[in-house]
Amino acid sequence: MSRRTVLITGASAGIGAAMARVYAAEGWDLILTARREAALDALADETRRIGANVTVLTADLAEPGAPEALVAQITARGLTVDGLVNNAGFSLTTGFLATKPEQHAGSIRVMLTAPVELSRLLLPGMVGRRFGRILNVASIAGLMPATGGDTLYGPIKSFLIKASQGLRLEMQGTGVHVTALCPGYTFTEFHDINGSRADVTSAYPAWMWMTAEAVARAGYDAVEANRPRVIPGWRNRLLSIIPKLLPNGVALSIIAGHARRLKRL
Ligand SMILES: NC(=O)c1ccc[n+]([C@@H]2O[C@H](COP(=O)([O-])OP(=O)(O)OC[C@H]3O[C@@H](n4cnc5c(N)ncnc54)[C@H](OP(=O)(O)O)[C@@H]3O)[C@@H](O)[C@H]2O)c1
């Protein structure tokens, strides 16, 4: 069988970089994208050493039209995409009104519009070849009541989880698997970038966190098994169930306490 190629967004750090290592170890070739070229080049060198053919394409997915331009570059290089990991993401913890409208729009483009557009552009080829994998990196936040301070983040991730479910149903019998990956707290650059590292570290002990490697492996295994959704770690699975068992008012006040602990309210 010829080698498969996966396009991974947000591959310059964290879960995306860990995904690249997992896919390379499983014998896939890689197309790595993010904004930071040096980090992508370093990861490309590393994964080439374990046998992967790697292409680096920088893109800012907050820019309108970026997914289309990215796919055009891939096509121009004669590459075929068999797997897509929609992973790029970040949270804005500054509060709804203190966040500029273009920052809101950018976060929606990176985490919601880009996954939809990349899926729409790449799925016809996958269906035509009767093989495809789409792994959408959502979050446990998409399964919980919405919190304040980063008000749009949870709803964006809920969208991704539900869109994955619907798409998975539409893809049945085509050879294309679609899975939503819902990590809990994961050691990456995420909380450095949103400025909450000190608060989350003091509010949530190390045992509540997982490594990016464990999260990436859980995602890879789940999409290969064509599971609709995966929540890595039993503690996160338990956390995702508790709000559903409580009356809505109680669940909302627990989540408000979480936002206050992180100084977001
Ligand atoms: N860490 C957690 O606790 C956690 C929990 C649940 C879900 N998640 C989700 O996991 C995914 C990966 O996050 P992570 O934890 O690995 O965070 P990370 O270490 O900060 O990595 C985020 C990645 O997204 C890329 N990215 C950000 N903005 C971008 C843009 N405008 N255009 C293109 N790429 C962009 C970054 O690359 P450049 O900066 O080089 O562009 C980087 O590669 C996200 O979708 C996040 O919501 C994380």
mmCIF file of C-alpha atoms and ligand atoms in Angstrom:
data_model
loop_
_atom_site.group_PDB
_atom_site.id
_atom_site.type_symbol
_atom_site.label_atom_id
_atom_site.label_comp_id
_atom_site.label_asym_id
_atom_site.label_seq_id
_atom_site.Cartn_x
_atom_site.Cartn_y
_atom_site.Cartn_z
ATOM 1 C CA MET A 1 0.000 0.000 0.000
ATOM 2 C CA SER A 2 1.293 3.486 -0.822
ATOM 3 C CA ARG A 3 1.948 5.882 2.032
ATOM 4 C CA ARG A 4 -0.865 8.114 3.295
ATOM 5 C CA THR A 5 -0.520 11.862 3.849
ATOM 6 C CA VAL A 6 -2.063 13.862 6.691
ATOM 7 C CA LEU A 7 -2.507 17.644 6.855
ATOM 8 C CA ILE A 8 -2.141 18.868 10.441
ATOM 9 C CA THR A 9 -3.085 22.455 11.362
ATOM 10 C CA GLY A 10 -1.482 24.073 14.392
ATOM 11 C CA ALA A 11 1.480 21.710 14.046
ATOM 12 C CA SER A 12 4.098 24.142 15.403
ATOM 13 C CA ALA A 13 3.378 23.340 19.066
ATOM 14 C CA GLY A 14 1.453 21.285 21.607
ATOM 15 C CA ILE A 15 -1.127 18.725 20.506
ATOM 16 C CA GLY A 16 -0.535 19.418 16.782
ATOM 17 C CA ALA A 17 3.203 18.720 17.064
ATOM 18 C CA ALA A 18 2.442 15.580 19.084
ATOM 19 C CA MET A 19 -0.026 14.513 16.356
ATOM 20 C CA ALA A 20 2.735 14.883 13.765
ATOM 21 C CA ARG A 21 4.999 12.567 15.779
ATOM 22 C CA VAL A 22 2.218 9.967 16.183
ATOM 23 C CA TYR A 23 1.269 10.026 12.476
ATOM 24 C CA ALA A 24 4.934 9.821 11.409
ATOM 25 C CA ALA A 25 5.508 6.879 13.771
ATOM 26 C CA GLU A 26 2.463 5.184 12.198
ATOM 27 C CA GLY A 27 3.996 5.491 8.722
ATOM 28 C CA TRP A 28 2.157 8.548 7.400
ATOM 29 C CA ASP A 29 3.655 11.424 5.416
ATOM 30 C CA LEU A 30 2.977 14.904 6.771
ATOM 31 C CA ILE A 31 1.869 18.340 5.635
ATOM 32 C CA LEU A 32 2.492 20.646 8.574
ATOM 33 C CA THR A 33 0.934 24.081 8.827
ATOM 34 C CA ALA A 34 0.851 26.969 11.335
ATOM 35 C CA ARG A 35 2.270 30.514 11.329
ATOM 36 C CA ARG A 36 5.712 29.830 12.904
ATOM 37 C CA GLU A 37 7.927 28.465 10.163
ATOM 38 C CA ALA A 38 11.029 27.788 12.292
ATOM 39 C CA ALA A 39 9.088 25.519 14.670
ATOM 40 C CA LEU A 40 7.512 23.672 11.722
ATOM 41 C CA ASP A 41 10.935 23.241 10.065
ATOM 42 C CA ALA A 42 12.417 21.784 13.271
ATOM 43 C CA LEU A 43 9.521 19.311 13.551
ATOM 44 C CA ALA A 44 9.879 18.453 9.859
ATOM 45 C CA ASP A 45 13.580 17.610 10.392
ATOM 46 C CA GLU A 46 12.708 15.474 13.406
ATOM 47 C CA THR A 47 9.924 13.510 11.699
ATOM 48 C CA ARG A 48 11.951 13.029 8.485
ATOM 49 C CA ARG A 49 14.483 11.169 10.643
ATOM 50 C CA ILE A 50 11.798 8.553 11.362
ATOM 51 C CA GLY A 51 11.020 8.161 7.669
ATOM 52 C CA ALA A 52 8.209 10.607 6.914
ATOM 53 C CA ASN A 53 8.101 12.757 3.788
ATOM 54 C CA VAL A 54 7.247 16.178 5.176
ATOM 55 C CA THR A 55 5.986 19.384 3.553
ATOM 56 C CA VAL A 56 5.853 22.646 5.506
ATOM 57 C CA LEU A 57 3.320 25.282 4.446
ATOM 58 C CA THR A 58 2.842 28.362 6.627
ATOM 59 C CA ALA A 59 -0.633 29.860 6.877
ATOM 60 C CA ASP A 60 -2.517 32.213 9.160
ATOM 61 C CA LEU A 61 -5.935 30.603 9.433
ATOM 62 C CA ALA A 62 -7.365 33.794 10.952
ATOM 63 C CA GLU A 63 -7.097 35.344 7.471
ATOM 64 C CA PRO A 64 -10.214 35.016 5.281
ATOM 65 C CA GLY A 65 -9.514 32.663 2.361
ATOM 66 C CA ALA A 66 -6.522 30.990 4.083
ATOM 67 C CA PRO A 67 -7.929 27.421 3.884
ATOM 68 C CA GLU A 68 -8.566 27.744 0.140
ATOM 69 C CA ALA A 69 -5.072 29.169 -0.451
ATOM 70 C CA LEU A 70 -3.548 26.340 1.604
ATOM 71 C CA VAL A 71 -5.360 23.644 -0.384
ATOM 72 C CA ALA A 72 -4.340 25.379 -3.639
ATOM 73 C CA GLN A 73 -0.674 25.152 -2.563
ATOM 74 C CA ILE A 74 -1.091 21.481 -1.680
ATOM 75 C CA THR A 75 -2.693 20.754 -5.061
ATOM 76 C CA ALA A 76 0.003 22.726 -6.912
ATOM 77 C CA ARG A 77 2.638 20.477 -5.308
ATOM 78 C CA GLY A 78 0.792 17.383 -6.525
ATOM 79 C CA LEU A 79 0.101 16.174 -2.987
ATOM 80 C CA THR A 80 -2.938 14.133 -1.999
ATOM 81 C CA VAL A 81 -4.482 14.566 1.454
ATOM 82 C CA ASP A 82 -5.791 11.353 3.047
ATOM 83 C CA GLY A 83 -6.111 12.670 6.582
ATOM 84 C CA LEU A 84 -6.945 16.067 8.055
ATOM 85 C CA VAL A 85 -6.334 17.049 11.672
ATOM 86 C CA ASN A 86 -8.150 20.317 12.418
ATOM 87 C CA ASN A 87 -6.166 21.250 15.489
ATOM 88 C CA ALA A 88 -5.133 24.937 15.357
ATOM 89 C CA GLY A 89 -6.698 26.894 18.178
ATOM 90 C CA PHE A 90 -6.410 29.288 21.090
ATOM 91 C CA SER A 91 -8.629 30.919 23.667
ATOM 92 C CA LEU A 92 -9.173 34.585 24.414
ATOM 93 C CA THR A 93 -9.574 35.118 28.143
ATOM 94 C CA THR A 94 -9.874 38.898 28.073
ATOM 95 C CA GLY A 95 -13.675 39.000 28.295
ATOM 96 C CA PHE A 96 -16.206 39.549 25.524
ATOM 97 C CA LEU A 97 -16.182 43.362 25.475
ATOM 98 C CA ALA A 98 -12.431 43.812 26.035
ATOM 99 C CA THR A 99 -11.744 41.561 23.037
ATOM 100 C CA LYS A 100 -11.644 43.412 19.714
ATOM 101 C CA PRO A 101 -14.234 42.408 17.090
ATOM 102 C CA GLU A 102 -11.438 41.276 14.710
ATOM 103 C CA GLN A 103 -10.000 39.041 17.474
ATOM 104 C CA HIS A 104 -13.403 37.382 17.916
ATOM 105 C CA ALA A 105 -13.638 36.965 14.132
ATOM 106 C CA GLY A 106 -10.109 35.515 14.021
ATOM 107 C CA SER A 107 -10.839 32.926 16.704
ATOM 108 C CA ILE A 108 -14.019 31.881 14.865
ATOM 109 C CA ARG A 109 -12.075 31.631 11.585
ATOM 110 C CA VAL A 110 -9.242 29.544 13.068
ATOM 111 C CA MET A 111 -11.343 27.103 15.115
ATOM 112 C CA LEU A 112 -14.650 26.968 13.255
ATOM 113 C CA THR A 113 -14.495 28.307 9.690
ATOM 114 C CA ALA A 114 -11.137 26.707 8.821
ATOM 115 C CA PRO A 115 -12.197 23.179 9.897
ATOM 116 C CA VAL A 116 -15.429 23.508 7.879
ATOM 117 C CA GLU A 117 -13.684 24.897 4.789
ATOM 118 C CA LEU A 118 -10.769 22.460 4.864
ATOM 119 C CA SER A 119 -13.187 19.537 5.289
ATOM 120 C CA ARG A 120 -15.359 20.759 2.415
ATOM 121 C CA LEU A 121 -12.332 21.226 0.141
ATOM 122 C CA LEU A 122 -10.605 17.927 0.959
ATOM 123 C CA LEU A 123 -13.542 15.539 1.413
ATOM 124 C CA PRO A 124 -14.409 15.097 -2.286
ATOM 125 C CA GLY A 125 -10.941 13.635 -2.906
ATOM 126 C CA MET A 126 -11.184 11.387 0.149
ATOM 127 C CA VAL A 127 -14.636 10.113 -0.841
ATOM 128 C CA GLY A 128 -13.463 9.600 -4.437
ATOM 129 C CA ARG A 129 -10.496 7.488 -3.243
ATOM 130 C CA ARG A 130 -12.730 5.741 -0.659
ATOM 131 C CA PHE A 131 -10.322 6.531 2.161
ATOM 132 C CA GLY A 132 -10.194 9.497 4.501
ATOM 133 C CA ARG A 133 -9.696 10.572 8.105
ATOM 134 C CA ILE A 134 -10.925 13.814 9.684
ATOM 135 C CA LEU A 135 -9.932 14.423 13.292
ATOM 136 C CA ASN A 136 -11.386 17.598 14.783
ATOM 137 C CA VAL A 137 -9.636 18.761 17.942
ATOM 138 C CA ALA A 138 -12.468 20.161 20.064
ATOM 139 C CA SER A 139 -12.366 20.283 23.869
ATOM 140 C CA ILE A 140 -14.109 19.022 26.966
ATOM 141 C CA ALA A 141 -15.224 22.691 27.162
ATOM 142 C CA GLY A 142 -17.555 21.899 24.255
ATOM 143 C CA LEU A 143 -19.375 19.366 26.444
ATOM 144 C CA MET A 144 -19.721 21.543 29.553
ATOM 145 C CA PRO A 145 -21.948 24.555 30.322
ATOM 146 C CA ALA A 146 -20.446 27.739 28.872
ATOM 147 C CA THR A 147 -18.096 29.716 31.075
ATOM 148 C CA GLY A 148 -17.385 33.476 31.231
ATOM 149 C CA GLY A 149 -14.226 35.313 30.260
ATOM 150 C CA ASP A 150 -13.628 33.150 27.204
ATOM 151 C CA THR A 151 -17.309 33.140 26.298
ATOM 152 C CA LEU A 152 -17.063 31.968 22.673
ATOM 153 C CA TYR A 153 -14.515 29.178 23.183
ATOM 154 C CA GLY A 154 -16.911 26.524 24.588
ATOM 155 C CA PRO A 155 -19.636 27.185 21.982
ATOM 156 C CA ILE A 156 -17.072 27.016 19.149
ATOM 157 C CA LYS A 157 -15.915 23.622 20.448
ATOM 158 C CA SER A 158 -19.562 22.450 20.844
ATOM 159 C CA PHE A 159 -20.102 23.349 17.199
ATOM 160 C CA LEU A 160 -17.089 21.262 16.200
ATOM 161 C CA ILE A 161 -18.303 18.244 18.188
ATOM 162 C CA LYS A 162 -21.805 18.376 16.676
ATOM 163 C CA ALA A 163 -20.567 19.076 13.163
ATOM 164 C CA SER A 164 -18.267 16.041 13.492
ATOM 165 C CA GLN A 165 -21.225 13.868 14.500
ATOM 166 C CA GLY A 166 -23.299 14.927 11.491
ATOM 167 C CA LEU A 167 -20.418 14.632 9.061
ATOM 168 C CA ARG A 168 -19.545 11.183 10.382
ATOM 169 C CA LEU A 169 -23.104 10.043 9.637
ATOM 170 C CA GLU A 170 -22.945 11.476 6.114
ATOM 171 C CA MET A 171 -19.620 9.718 5.519
ATOM 172 C CA GLN A 172 -20.824 6.258 6.524
ATOM 173 C CA GLY A 173 -19.958 3.706 3.848
ATOM 174 C CA THR A 174 -17.519 6.044 2.064
ATOM 175 C CA GLY A 175 -14.311 4.921 3.796
ATOM 176 C CA VAL A 176 -14.010 8.312 5.508
ATOM 177 C CA HIS A 177 -13.865 8.383 9.322
ATOM 178 C CA VAL A 178 -14.736 11.531 11.299
ATOM 179 C CA THR A 179 -13.955 11.956 14.999
ATOM 180 C CA ALA A 180 -14.087 14.788 17.535
ATOM 181 C CA LEU A 181 -11.239 14.766 20.062
ATOM 182 C CA CYS A 182 -12.205 16.408 23.379
ATOM 183 C CA PRO A 183 -9.141 16.926 25.578
ATOM 184 C CA GLY A 184 -9.217 18.346 29.093
ATOM 185 C CA TYR A 185 -6.297 20.293 30.550
ATOM 186 C CA THR A 186 -3.222 19.421 28.472
ATOM 187 C CA PHE A 187 0.399 20.576 28.927
ATOM 188 C CA THR A 188 1.065 22.722 25.819
ATOM 189 C CA GLU A 189 1.694 26.411 25.045
ATOM 190 C CA PHE A 190 -2.083 27.083 25.117
ATOM 191 C CA HIS A 191 -2.227 28.572 28.635
ATOM 192 C CA ASP A 192 0.982 30.583 28.116
ATOM 193 C CA ILE A 193 -0.512 32.172 25.016
ATOM 194 C CA ASN A 194 -3.805 33.091 26.719
ATOM 195 C CA GLY A 195 -1.910 34.374 29.776
ATOM 196 C CA SER A 196 -3.555 32.040 32.300
ATOM 197 C CA ARG A 197 -0.618 29.720 33.113
ATOM 198 C CA ALA A 198 -0.168 30.890 36.736
ATOM 199 C CA ASP A 199 -3.925 30.838 37.479
ATOM 200 C CA VAL A 200 -4.627 27.402 35.957
ATOM 201 C CA THR A 201 -1.530 25.908 37.587
ATOM 202 C CA SER A 202 -2.589 27.066 41.056
ATOM 203 C CA ALA A 203 -6.301 26.227 40.505
ATOM 204 C CA TYR A 204 -5.852 22.763 38.971
ATOM 205 C CA PRO A 205 -3.261 20.242 40.290
ATOM 206 C CA ALA A 206 -0.894 18.362 37.992
ATOM 207 C CA TRP A 207 -2.937 15.130 38.219
ATOM 208 C CA MET A 208 -5.754 16.851 36.313
ATOM 209 C CA TRP A 209 -3.466 17.455 33.315
ATOM 210 C CA MET A 210 -2.456 15.177 30.458
ATOM 211 C CA THR A 211 0.497 15.244 28.088
ATOM 212 C CA ALA A 212 0.032 16.292 24.472
ATOM 213 C CA GLU A 213 1.484 12.905 23.458
ATOM 214 C CA ALA A 214 -1.235 10.945 25.325
ATOM 215 C CA VAL A 215 -3.956 13.202 23.873
ATOM 216 C CA ALA A 216 -2.622 12.844 20.316
ATOM 217 C CA ARG A 217 -2.402 9.057 20.628
ATOM 218 C CA ALA A 218 -6.009 8.877 21.909
ATOM 219 C CA GLY A 219 -7.151 10.978 18.931
ATOM 220 C CA TYR A 220 -5.253 8.914 16.371
ATOM 221 C CA ASP A 221 -6.561 5.606 17.757
ATOM 222 C CA ALA A 222 -10.143 6.924 17.894
ATOM 223 C CA VAL A 223 -10.261 8.194 14.311
ATOM 224 C CA GLU A 224 -8.689 4.978 13.038
ATOM 225 C CA ALA A 225 -11.417 3.052 14.931
ATOM 226 C CA ASN A 226 -14.065 5.454 13.478
ATOM 227 C CA ARG A 227 -15.313 6.474 16.907
ATOM 228 C CA PRO A 228 -17.580 9.559 16.877
ATOM 229 C CA ARG A 229 -15.886 11.189 19.852
ATOM 230 C CA VAL A 230 -13.043 10.591 22.274
ATOM 231 C CA ILE A 231 -12.380 12.194 25.663
ATOM 232 C CA PRO A 232 -8.830 11.246 26.685
ATOM 233 C CA GLY A 233 -8.392 10.241 30.350
ATOM 234 C CA TRP A 234 -10.940 8.789 32.800
ATOM 235 C CA ARG A 235 -10.885 11.949 34.945
ATOM 236 C CA ASN A 236 -11.944 14.040 31.950
ATOM 237 C CA ARG A 237 -14.642 11.511 31.048
ATOM 238 C CA LEU A 238 -15.998 11.781 34.594
ATOM 239 C CA LEU A 239 -15.822 15.599 34.514
ATOM 240 C CA SER A 240 -17.797 15.690 31.274
ATOM 241 C CA ILE A 241 -20.634 13.621 32.793
ATOM 242 C CA ILE A 242 -21.072 15.459 36.124
ATOM 243 C CA PRO A 243 -22.776 18.627 34.723
ATOM 244 C CA LYS A 244 -25.321 16.446 32.918
ATOM 245 C CA LEU A 245 -26.328 14.776 36.200
ATOM 246 C CA LEU A 246 -26.828 18.056 38.087
ATOM 247 C CA PRO A 247 -29.734 20.528 37.844
ATOM 248 C CA ASN A 248 -28.847 23.254 35.328
ATOM 249 C CA GLY A 249 -28.629 26.020 37.956
ATOM 250 C CA VAL A 250 -26.171 24.017 40.073
ATOM 251 C CA ALA A 251 -23.995 23.152 37.053
ATOM 252 C CA LEU A 252 -23.943 26.810 35.972
ATOM 253 C CA SER A 253 -22.907 28.025 39.424
ATOM 254 C CA ILE A 254 -20.078 25.443 39.553
ATOM 255 C CA ILE A 255 -18.855 26.700 36.174
ATOM 256 C CA ALA A 256 -19.134 30.321 37.373
ATOM 257 C CA GLY A 257 -16.910 29.318 40.336
ATOM 258 C CA HIS A 258 -14.393 27.894 37.842
ATOM 259 C CA ALA A 259 -14.352 31.201 35.897
ATOM 260 C CA ARG A 260 -13.874 33.159 39.142
ATOM 261 C CA ARG A 261 -10.999 30.865 40.225
ATOM 262 C CA LEU A 262 -9.291 31.681 36.929
ATOM 263 C CA LYS A 263 -10.025 35.414 37.504
ATOM 264 C CA ARG A 264 -12.125 35.578 34.320
ATOM 265 C CA LEU A 265 -15.204 36.991 36.076
HETATM 266 N N1 LIG B 1 -4.062 22.666 25.989
HETATM 267 C C1 LIG B 1 -5.267 22.392 26.451
HETATM 268 O O1 LIG B 1 -5.474 22.336 27.696
HETATM 269 C C2 LIG B 1 -6.403 22.101 25.492
HETATM 270 C C3 LIG B 1 -7.562 21.506 26.015
HETATM 271 C C4 LIG B 1 -8.615 21.214 25.147
HETATM 272 C C5 LIG B 1 -8.521 21.498 23.803
HETATM 273 N N2 LIG B 1 -7.386 22.089 23.317
HETATM 274 C C6 LIG B 1 -7.357 22.384 21.877
HETATM 275 O O2 LIG B 1 -6.226 21.758 21.303
HETATM 276 C C7 LIG B 1 -5.863 22.445 20.113
HETATM 277 C C8 LIG B 1 -4.352 22.648 20.112
HETATM 278 O O3 LIG B 1 -4.011 23.500 21.191
HETATM 279 P P1 LIG B 1 -2.690 23.290 22.059
HETATM 280 O O4 LIG B 1 -3.123 23.041 23.455
HETATM 281 O O5 LIG B 1 -1.774 22.351 21.408
HETATM 282 O O6 LIG B 1 -2.144 24.798 22.032
HETATM 283 P P2 LIG B 1 -0.740 25.414 21.536
HETATM 284 O O7 LIG B 1 0.405 24.650 22.111
HETATM 285 O O8 LIG B 1 -0.846 26.864 21.874
HETATM 286 O O9 LIG B 1 -0.782 25.206 19.952
HETATM 287 C C9 LIG B 1 -1.724 25.903 19.177
HETATM 288 C C10 LIG B 1 -1.402 25.727 17.720
HETATM 289 O O10 LIG B 1 -2.365 26.461 16.945
HETATM 290 C C11 LIG B 1 -1.665 27.266 16.001
HETATM 291 N N3 LIG B 1 -2.406 28.501 15.695
HETATM 292 C C12 LIG B 1 -2.869 29.436 16.556
HETATM 293 N N4 LIG B 1 -3.390 30.478 15.882
HETATM 294 C C13 LIG B 1 -3.241 30.198 14.561
HETATM 295 C C14 LIG B 1 -3.546 30.903 13.356
HETATM 296 N N5 LIG B 1 -4.085 32.140 13.379
HETATM 297 N N6 LIG B 1 -3.278 30.325 12.177
HETATM 298 C C15 LIG B 1 -2.688 29.097 12.124
HETATM 299 N N7 LIG B 1 -2.351 28.375 13.227
HETATM 300 C C16 LIG B 1 -2.621 28.935 14.428
HETATM 301 C C17 LIG B 1 -0.332 27.594 16.683
HETATM 302 O O11 LIG B 1 0.664 27.857 15.700
HETATM 303 P P3 LIG B 1 1.326 29.279 15.349
HETATM 304 O O12 LIG B 1 1.314 30.105 16.597
HETATM 305 O O13 LIG B 1 2.701 28.909 14.888
HETATM 306 O O14 LIG B 1 0.461 29.822 14.263
HETATM 307 C C18 LIG B 1 -0.020 26.270 17.373
HETATM 308 O O15 LIG B 1 0.620 25.395 16.490
HETATM 309 C C19 LIG B 1 -6.668 23.745 20.102
HETATM 310 O O16 LIG B 1 -7.714 23.648 19.174
HETATM 311 C C20 LIG B 1 -7.202 23.849 21.522
HETATM 312 O O17 LIG B 1 -8.424 24.553 21.571
HETATM 313 C C21 LIG B 1 -6.325 22.390 24.123
#
